[in-house]
mmCIF file of C-alpha atoms in Angstrom:
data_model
loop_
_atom_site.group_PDB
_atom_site.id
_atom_site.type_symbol
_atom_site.label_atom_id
_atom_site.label_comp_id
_atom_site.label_asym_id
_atom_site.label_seq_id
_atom_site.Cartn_x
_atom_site.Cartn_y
_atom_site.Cartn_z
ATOM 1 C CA UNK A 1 118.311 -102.591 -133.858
ATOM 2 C CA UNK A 2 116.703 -103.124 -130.566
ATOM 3 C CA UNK A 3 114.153 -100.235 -131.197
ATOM 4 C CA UNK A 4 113.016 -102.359 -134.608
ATOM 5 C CA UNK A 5 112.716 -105.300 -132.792
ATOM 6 C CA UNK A 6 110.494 -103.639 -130.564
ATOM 7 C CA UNK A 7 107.833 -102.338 -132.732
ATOM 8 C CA UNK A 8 108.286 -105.858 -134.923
ATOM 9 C CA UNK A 9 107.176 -107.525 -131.047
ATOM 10 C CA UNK A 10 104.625 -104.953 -131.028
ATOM 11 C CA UNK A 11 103.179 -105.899 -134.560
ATOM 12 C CA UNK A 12 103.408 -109.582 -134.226
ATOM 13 C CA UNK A 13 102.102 -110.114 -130.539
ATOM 14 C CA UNK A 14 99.686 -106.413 -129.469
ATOM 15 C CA UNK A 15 98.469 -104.691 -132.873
ATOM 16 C CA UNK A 16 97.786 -107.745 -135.770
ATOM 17 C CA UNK A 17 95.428 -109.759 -133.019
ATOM 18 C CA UNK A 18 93.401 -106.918 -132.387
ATOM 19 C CA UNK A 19 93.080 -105.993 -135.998
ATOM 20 C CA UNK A 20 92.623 -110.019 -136.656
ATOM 21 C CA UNK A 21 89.969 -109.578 -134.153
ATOM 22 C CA UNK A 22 88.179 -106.971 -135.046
ATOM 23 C CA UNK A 23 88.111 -107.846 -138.627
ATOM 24 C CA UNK A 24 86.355 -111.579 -137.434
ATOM 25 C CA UNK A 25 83.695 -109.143 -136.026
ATOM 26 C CA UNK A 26 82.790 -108.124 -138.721
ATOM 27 C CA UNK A 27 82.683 -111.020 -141.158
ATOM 28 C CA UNK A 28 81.286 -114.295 -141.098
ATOM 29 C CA UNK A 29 82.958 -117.122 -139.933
ATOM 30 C CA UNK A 30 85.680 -118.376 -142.051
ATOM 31 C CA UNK A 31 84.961 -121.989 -143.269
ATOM 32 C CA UNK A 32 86.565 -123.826 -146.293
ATOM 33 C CA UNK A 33 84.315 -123.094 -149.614
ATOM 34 C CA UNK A 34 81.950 -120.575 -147.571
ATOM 35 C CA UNK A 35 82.471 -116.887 -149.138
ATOM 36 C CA UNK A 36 83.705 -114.252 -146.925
ATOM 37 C CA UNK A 37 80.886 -111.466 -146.460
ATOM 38 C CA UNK A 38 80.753 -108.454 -144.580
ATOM 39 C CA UNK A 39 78.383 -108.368 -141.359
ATOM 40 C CA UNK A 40 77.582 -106.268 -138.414
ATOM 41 C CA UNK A 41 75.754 -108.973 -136.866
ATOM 42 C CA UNK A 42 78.368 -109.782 -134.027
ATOM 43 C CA UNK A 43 77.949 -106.299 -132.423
ATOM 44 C CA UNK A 44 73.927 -106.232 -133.041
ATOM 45 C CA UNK A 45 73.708 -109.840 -131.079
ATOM 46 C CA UNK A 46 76.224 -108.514 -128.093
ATOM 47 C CA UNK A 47 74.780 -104.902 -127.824
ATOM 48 C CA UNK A 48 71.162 -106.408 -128.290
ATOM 49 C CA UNK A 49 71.666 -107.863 -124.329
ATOM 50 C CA UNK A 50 70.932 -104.796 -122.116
ATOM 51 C CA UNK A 51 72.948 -105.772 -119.762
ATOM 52 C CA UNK A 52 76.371 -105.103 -121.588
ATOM 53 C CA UNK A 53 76.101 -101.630 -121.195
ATOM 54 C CA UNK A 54 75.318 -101.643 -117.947
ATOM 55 C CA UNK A 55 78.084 -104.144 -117.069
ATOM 56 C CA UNK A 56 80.908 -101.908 -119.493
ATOM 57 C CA UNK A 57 79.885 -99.120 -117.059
ATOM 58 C CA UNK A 58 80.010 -101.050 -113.701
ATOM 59 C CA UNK A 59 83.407 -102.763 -114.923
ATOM 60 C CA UNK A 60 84.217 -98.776 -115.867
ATOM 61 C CA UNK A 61 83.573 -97.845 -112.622
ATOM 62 C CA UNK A 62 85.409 -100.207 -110.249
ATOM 63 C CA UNK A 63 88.150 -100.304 -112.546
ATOM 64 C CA UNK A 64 89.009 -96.858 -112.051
ATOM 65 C CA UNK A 65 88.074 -96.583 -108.228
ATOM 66 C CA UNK A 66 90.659 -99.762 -108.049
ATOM 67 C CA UNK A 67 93.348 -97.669 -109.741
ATOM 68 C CA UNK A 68 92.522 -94.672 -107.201
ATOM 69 C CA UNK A 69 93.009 -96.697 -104.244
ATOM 70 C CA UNK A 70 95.865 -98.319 -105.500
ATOM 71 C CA UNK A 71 97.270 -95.238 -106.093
ATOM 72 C CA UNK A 72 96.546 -93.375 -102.517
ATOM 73 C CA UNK A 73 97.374 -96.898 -100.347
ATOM 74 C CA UNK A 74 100.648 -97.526 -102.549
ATOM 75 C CA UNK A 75 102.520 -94.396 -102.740
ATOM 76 C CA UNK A 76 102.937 -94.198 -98.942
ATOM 77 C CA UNK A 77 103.823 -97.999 -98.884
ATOM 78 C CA UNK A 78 105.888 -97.533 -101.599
ATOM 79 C CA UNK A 79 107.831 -94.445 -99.962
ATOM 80 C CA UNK A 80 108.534 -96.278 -96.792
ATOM 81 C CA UNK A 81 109.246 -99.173 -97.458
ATOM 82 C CA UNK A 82 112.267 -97.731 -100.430
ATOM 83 C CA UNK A 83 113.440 -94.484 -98.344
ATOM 84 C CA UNK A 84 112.851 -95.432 -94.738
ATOM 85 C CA UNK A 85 114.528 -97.574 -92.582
ATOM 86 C CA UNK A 86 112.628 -99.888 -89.747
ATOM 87 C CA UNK A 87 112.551 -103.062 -87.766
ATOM 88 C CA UNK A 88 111.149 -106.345 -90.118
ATOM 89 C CA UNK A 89 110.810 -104.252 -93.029
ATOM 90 C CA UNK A 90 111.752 -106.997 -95.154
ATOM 91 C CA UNK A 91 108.781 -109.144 -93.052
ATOM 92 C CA UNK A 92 106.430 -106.404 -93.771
ATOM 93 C CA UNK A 93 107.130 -106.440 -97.506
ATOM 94 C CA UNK A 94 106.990 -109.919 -97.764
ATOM 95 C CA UNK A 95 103.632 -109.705 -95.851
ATOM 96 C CA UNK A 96 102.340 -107.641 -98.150
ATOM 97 C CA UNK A 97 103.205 -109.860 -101.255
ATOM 98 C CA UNK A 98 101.266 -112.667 -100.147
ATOM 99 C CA UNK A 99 97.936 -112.296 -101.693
ATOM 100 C CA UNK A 100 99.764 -113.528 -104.994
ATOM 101 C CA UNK A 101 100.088 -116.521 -103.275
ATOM 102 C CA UNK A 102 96.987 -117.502 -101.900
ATOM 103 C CA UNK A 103 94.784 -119.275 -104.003
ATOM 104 C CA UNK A 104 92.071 -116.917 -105.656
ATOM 105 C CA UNK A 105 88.958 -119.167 -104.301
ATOM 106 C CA UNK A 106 89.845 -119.573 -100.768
ATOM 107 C CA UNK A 107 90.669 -115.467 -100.883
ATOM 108 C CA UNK A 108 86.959 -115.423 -102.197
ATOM 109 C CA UNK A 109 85.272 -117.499 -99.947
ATOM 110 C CA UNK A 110 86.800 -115.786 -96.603
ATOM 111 C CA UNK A 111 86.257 -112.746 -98.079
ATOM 112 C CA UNK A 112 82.401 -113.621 -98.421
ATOM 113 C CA UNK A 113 82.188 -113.841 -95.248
ATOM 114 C CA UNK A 114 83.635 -110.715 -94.007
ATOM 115 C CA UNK A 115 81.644 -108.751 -96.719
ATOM 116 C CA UNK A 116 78.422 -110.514 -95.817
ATOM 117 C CA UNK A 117 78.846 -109.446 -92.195
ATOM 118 C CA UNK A 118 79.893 -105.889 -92.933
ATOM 119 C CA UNK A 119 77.133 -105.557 -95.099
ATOM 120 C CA UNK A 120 78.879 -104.877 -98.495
ATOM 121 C CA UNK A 121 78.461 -108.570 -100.335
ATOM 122 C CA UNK A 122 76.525 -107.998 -103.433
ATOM 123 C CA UNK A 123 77.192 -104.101 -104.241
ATOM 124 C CA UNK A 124 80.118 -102.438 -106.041
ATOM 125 C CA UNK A 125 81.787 -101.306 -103.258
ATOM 126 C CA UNK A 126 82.302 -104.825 -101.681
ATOM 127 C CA UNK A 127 83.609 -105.542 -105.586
ATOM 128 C CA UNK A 128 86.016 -102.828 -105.569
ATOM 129 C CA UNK A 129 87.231 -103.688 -101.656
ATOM 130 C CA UNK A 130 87.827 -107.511 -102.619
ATOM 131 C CA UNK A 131 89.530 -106.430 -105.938
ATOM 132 C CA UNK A 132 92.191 -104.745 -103.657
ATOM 133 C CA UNK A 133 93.556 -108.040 -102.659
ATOM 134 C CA UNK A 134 94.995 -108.684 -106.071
ATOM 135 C CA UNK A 135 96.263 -105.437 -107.610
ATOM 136 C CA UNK A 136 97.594 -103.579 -103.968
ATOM 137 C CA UNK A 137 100.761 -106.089 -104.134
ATOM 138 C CA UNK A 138 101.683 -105.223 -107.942
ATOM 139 C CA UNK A 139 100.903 -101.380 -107.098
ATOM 140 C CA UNK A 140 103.107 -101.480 -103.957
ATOM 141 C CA UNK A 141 106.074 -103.173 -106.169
ATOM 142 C CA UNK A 142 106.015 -100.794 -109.115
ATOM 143 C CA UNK A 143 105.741 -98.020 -107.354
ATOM 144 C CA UNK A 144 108.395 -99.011 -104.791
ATOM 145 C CA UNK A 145 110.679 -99.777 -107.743
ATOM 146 C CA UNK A 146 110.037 -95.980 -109.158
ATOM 147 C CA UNK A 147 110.709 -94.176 -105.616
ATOM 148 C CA UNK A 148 113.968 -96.552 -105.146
ATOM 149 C CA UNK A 149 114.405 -94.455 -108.361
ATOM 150 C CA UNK A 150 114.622 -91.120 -106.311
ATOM 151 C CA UNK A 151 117.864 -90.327 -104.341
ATOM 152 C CA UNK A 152 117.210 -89.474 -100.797
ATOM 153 C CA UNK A 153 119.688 -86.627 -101.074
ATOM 154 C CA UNK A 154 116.837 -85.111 -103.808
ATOM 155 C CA UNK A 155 114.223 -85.879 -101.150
ATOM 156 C CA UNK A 156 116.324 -84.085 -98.278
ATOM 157 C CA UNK A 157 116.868 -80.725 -100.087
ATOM 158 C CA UNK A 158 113.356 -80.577 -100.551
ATOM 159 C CA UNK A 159 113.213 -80.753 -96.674
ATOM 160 C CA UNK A 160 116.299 -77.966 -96.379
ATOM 161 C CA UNK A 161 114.378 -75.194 -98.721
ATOM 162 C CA UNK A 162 111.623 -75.656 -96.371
ATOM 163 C CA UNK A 163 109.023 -77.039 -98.931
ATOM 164 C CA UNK A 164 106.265 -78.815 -97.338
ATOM 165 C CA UNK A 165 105.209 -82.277 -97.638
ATOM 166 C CA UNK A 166 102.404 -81.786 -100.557
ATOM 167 C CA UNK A 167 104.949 -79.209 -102.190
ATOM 168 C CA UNK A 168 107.803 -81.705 -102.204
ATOM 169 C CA UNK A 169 105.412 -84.701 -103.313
ATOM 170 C CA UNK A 170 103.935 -82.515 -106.102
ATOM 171 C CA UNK A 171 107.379 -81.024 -107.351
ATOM 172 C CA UNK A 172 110.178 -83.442 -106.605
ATOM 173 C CA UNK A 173 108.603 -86.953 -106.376
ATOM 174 C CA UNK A 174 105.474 -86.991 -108.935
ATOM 175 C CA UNK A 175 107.301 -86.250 -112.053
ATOM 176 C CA UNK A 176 109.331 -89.116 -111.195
ATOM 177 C CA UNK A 177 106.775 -91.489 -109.953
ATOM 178 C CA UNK A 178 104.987 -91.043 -113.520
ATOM 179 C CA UNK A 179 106.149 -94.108 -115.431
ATOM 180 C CA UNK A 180 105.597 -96.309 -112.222
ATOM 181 C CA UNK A 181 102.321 -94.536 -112.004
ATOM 182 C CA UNK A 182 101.402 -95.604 -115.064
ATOM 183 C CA UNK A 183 102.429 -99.038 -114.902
ATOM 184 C CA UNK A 184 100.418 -99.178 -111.903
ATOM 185 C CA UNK A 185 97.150 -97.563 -112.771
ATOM 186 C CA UNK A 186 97.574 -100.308 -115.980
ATOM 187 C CA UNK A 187 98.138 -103.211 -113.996
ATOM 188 C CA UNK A 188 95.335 -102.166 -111.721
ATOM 189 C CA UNK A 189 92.867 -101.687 -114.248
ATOM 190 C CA UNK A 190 93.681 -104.790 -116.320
ATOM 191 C CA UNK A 191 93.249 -107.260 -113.446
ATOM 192 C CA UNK A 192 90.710 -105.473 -112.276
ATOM 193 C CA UNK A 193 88.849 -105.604 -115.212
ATOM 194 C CA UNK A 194 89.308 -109.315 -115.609
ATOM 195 C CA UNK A 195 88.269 -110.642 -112.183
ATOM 196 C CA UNK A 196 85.828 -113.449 -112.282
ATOM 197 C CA UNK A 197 85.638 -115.256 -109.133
ATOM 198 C CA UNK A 198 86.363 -112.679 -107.061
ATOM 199 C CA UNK A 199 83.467 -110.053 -108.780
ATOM 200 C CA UNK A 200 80.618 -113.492 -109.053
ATOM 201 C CA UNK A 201 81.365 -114.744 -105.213
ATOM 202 C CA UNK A 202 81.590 -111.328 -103.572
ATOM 203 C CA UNK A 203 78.535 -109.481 -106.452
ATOM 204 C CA UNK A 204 76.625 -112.341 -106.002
ATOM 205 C CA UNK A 205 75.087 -111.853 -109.354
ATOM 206 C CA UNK A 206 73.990 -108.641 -108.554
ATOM 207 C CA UNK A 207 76.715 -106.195 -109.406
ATOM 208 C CA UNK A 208 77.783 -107.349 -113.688
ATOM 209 C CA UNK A 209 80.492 -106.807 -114.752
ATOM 210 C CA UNK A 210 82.209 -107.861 -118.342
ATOM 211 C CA UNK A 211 83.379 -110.935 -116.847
ATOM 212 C CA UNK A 212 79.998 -111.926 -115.517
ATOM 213 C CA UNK A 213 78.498 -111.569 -118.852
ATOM 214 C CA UNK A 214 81.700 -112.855 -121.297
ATOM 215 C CA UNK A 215 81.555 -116.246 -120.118
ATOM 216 C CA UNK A 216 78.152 -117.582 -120.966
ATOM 217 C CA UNK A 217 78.971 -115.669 -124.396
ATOM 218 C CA UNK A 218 81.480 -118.649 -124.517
ATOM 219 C CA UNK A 219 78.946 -121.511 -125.005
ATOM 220 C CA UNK A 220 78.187 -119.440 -128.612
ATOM 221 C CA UNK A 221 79.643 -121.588 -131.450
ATOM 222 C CA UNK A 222 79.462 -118.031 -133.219
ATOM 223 C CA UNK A 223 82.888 -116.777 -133.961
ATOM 224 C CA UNK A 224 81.825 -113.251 -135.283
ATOM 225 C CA UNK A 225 79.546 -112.698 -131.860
ATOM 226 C CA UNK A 226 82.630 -113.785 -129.813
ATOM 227 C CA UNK A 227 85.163 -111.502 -131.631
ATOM 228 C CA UNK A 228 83.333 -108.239 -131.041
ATOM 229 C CA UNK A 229 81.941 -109.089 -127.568
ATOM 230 C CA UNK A 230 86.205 -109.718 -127.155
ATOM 231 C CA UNK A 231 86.792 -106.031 -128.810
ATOM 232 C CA UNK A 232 84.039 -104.879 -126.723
ATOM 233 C CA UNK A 233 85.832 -106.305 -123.869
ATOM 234 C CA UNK A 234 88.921 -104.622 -124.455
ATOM 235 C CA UNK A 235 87.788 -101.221 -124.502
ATOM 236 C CA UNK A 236 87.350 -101.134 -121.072
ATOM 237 C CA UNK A 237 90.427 -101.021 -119.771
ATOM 238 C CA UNK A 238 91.714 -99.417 -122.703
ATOM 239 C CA UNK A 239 88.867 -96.292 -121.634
ATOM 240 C CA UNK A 240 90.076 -96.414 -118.033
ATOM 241 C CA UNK A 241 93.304 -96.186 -118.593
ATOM 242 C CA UNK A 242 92.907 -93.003 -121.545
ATOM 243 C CA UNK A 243 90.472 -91.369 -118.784
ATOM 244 C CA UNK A 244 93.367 -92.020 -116.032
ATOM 245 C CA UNK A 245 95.923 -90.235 -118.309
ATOM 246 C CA UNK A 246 93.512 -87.200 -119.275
ATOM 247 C CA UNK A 247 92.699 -86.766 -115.830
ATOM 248 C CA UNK A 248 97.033 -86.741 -114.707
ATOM 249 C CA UNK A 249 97.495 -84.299 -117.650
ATOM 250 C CA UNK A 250 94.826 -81.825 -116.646
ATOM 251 C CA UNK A 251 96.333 -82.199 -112.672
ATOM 252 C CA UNK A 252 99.948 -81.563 -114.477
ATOM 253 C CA UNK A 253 98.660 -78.581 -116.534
ATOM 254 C CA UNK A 254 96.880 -76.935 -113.683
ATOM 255 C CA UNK A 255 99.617 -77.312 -111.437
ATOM 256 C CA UNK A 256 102.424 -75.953 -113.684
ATOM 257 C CA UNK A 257 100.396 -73.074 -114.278
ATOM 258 C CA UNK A 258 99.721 -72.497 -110.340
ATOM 259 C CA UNK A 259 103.818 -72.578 -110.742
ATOM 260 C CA UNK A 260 104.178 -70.084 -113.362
ATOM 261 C CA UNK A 261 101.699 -67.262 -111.483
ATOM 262 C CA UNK A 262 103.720 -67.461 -108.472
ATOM 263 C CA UNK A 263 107.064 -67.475 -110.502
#
């Protein structure tokens, strides 16, 4: 019963308003005694700007290099703050949660200033650095919650056979960590993705992303060129996020084969 329920929630809430939304992109507006027709005109007014490609790219780009570092700062975290034991752990844990509650614009603004004086305001990099602030916490708390998922006695006969610290990560603790993983790589990507103040204050105009572009799209009356600039918008993290996966299951395949020639 629960499993139905499930893909009814799916249906209802993630599958019929993307299918409602791509079929408004490609009709014309529905109005009361206006006939339905078949257009394409949504996507030829959105792909007509040149700078949606290039901001689907940039948006491609820091979303991913977000993930990475989320990825490569959080497992560590993650690992010591579930299987190790020091003073004001709690306090550090806490202290790492609070960028959810600061408020985004005062984040933005002090943030400015840093970048400005390190030299990275209005390039991708500076993007990508201030987009930490949001997604680190979530990555640090998923990931915790998978390696809280690990015994420690798992973790010590690793140490006993003598397997070194990449050996036991790659063989004991990543096949475990993958759900987490991927709940963290998603969260990253989506938030990432979606960052408005931080990407205009900190870009300064000069580094578009989909953001940057979506919202003057918003002052359009036109609901067909809204629905597929909104389908367009989704791909992104959807593309991240299929990339992500194709690049853990080529990792996986080469390492289980390493595994099998030494076997």
């Amino acid at each position: 019963m629960k499993k139905y329920l499930f893909y009814i929630s799916c249906l209802i809430f993630f599958i019929f308003p993307v299918l409602l939304m791509l079929f408004k992109s490609v009709t014309t507006p529905w109005r009361s005694g206006v006939t339905l027709n078949w257009t394409l005109r949504g996507w030829e007014v959105v792909f007509q700007d040149s700078r949606v490609i290039e901001s689907m790219w940039m948006t491609l780009l820091i979303a991913l290099a977000v993930a990475l570092i989320n990825l490569l700062a959080g497992v560590p975290i993650a690992k010591a703050l579930s299987h190790r034991s020091f003073p004001l752990k709690n306090t550090l844990e806490a202290i790492l949660m609070l960028p959810l509650f600061l408020p985004i614009m005062a984040a933005a603004i002090g943030l400015h200033i840093t970048m400005i004086r390190l030299g990275l305001a209005n390039t991708w990099l500076g993007v990508t650095i201030v987009h930490l602030v949001p997604t680190i916490p979530y990555s640090i708390k998923v990931l915790k919650a998978g390696y809280d998922r690990i015994p420690q006695d798992m973790l010590n006969q690793g140490r006993m056979l003598k397997a070194g610290a990449w050996h036991a990560f790659r063989t004991i603790e990543l096949p475990m960590l993958i759900p987490s993983i991927r709940s963290s790589i998603f969260l990253a990507v989506t938030i990432s993705a979606g960052q408005y103040v931080l990407t205009a204050i900190i870009g300064g105009g000069s580094v578009l992303t989909m953001p940057i572009i979506y919202y003057p799209f918003l002052q359009s009356a036109d609901d067909t060129v809204m629905a597929a600039f909104s389908i367009a918008f989704v791909l992104i993290p959807a593309a991240a996020i299929l990339i992500a996966e194709a690049a853990a299951s080529l990792l996986a395949g080469r390492f289980f084969m390493k595994r099998r020639s030494v076997l």
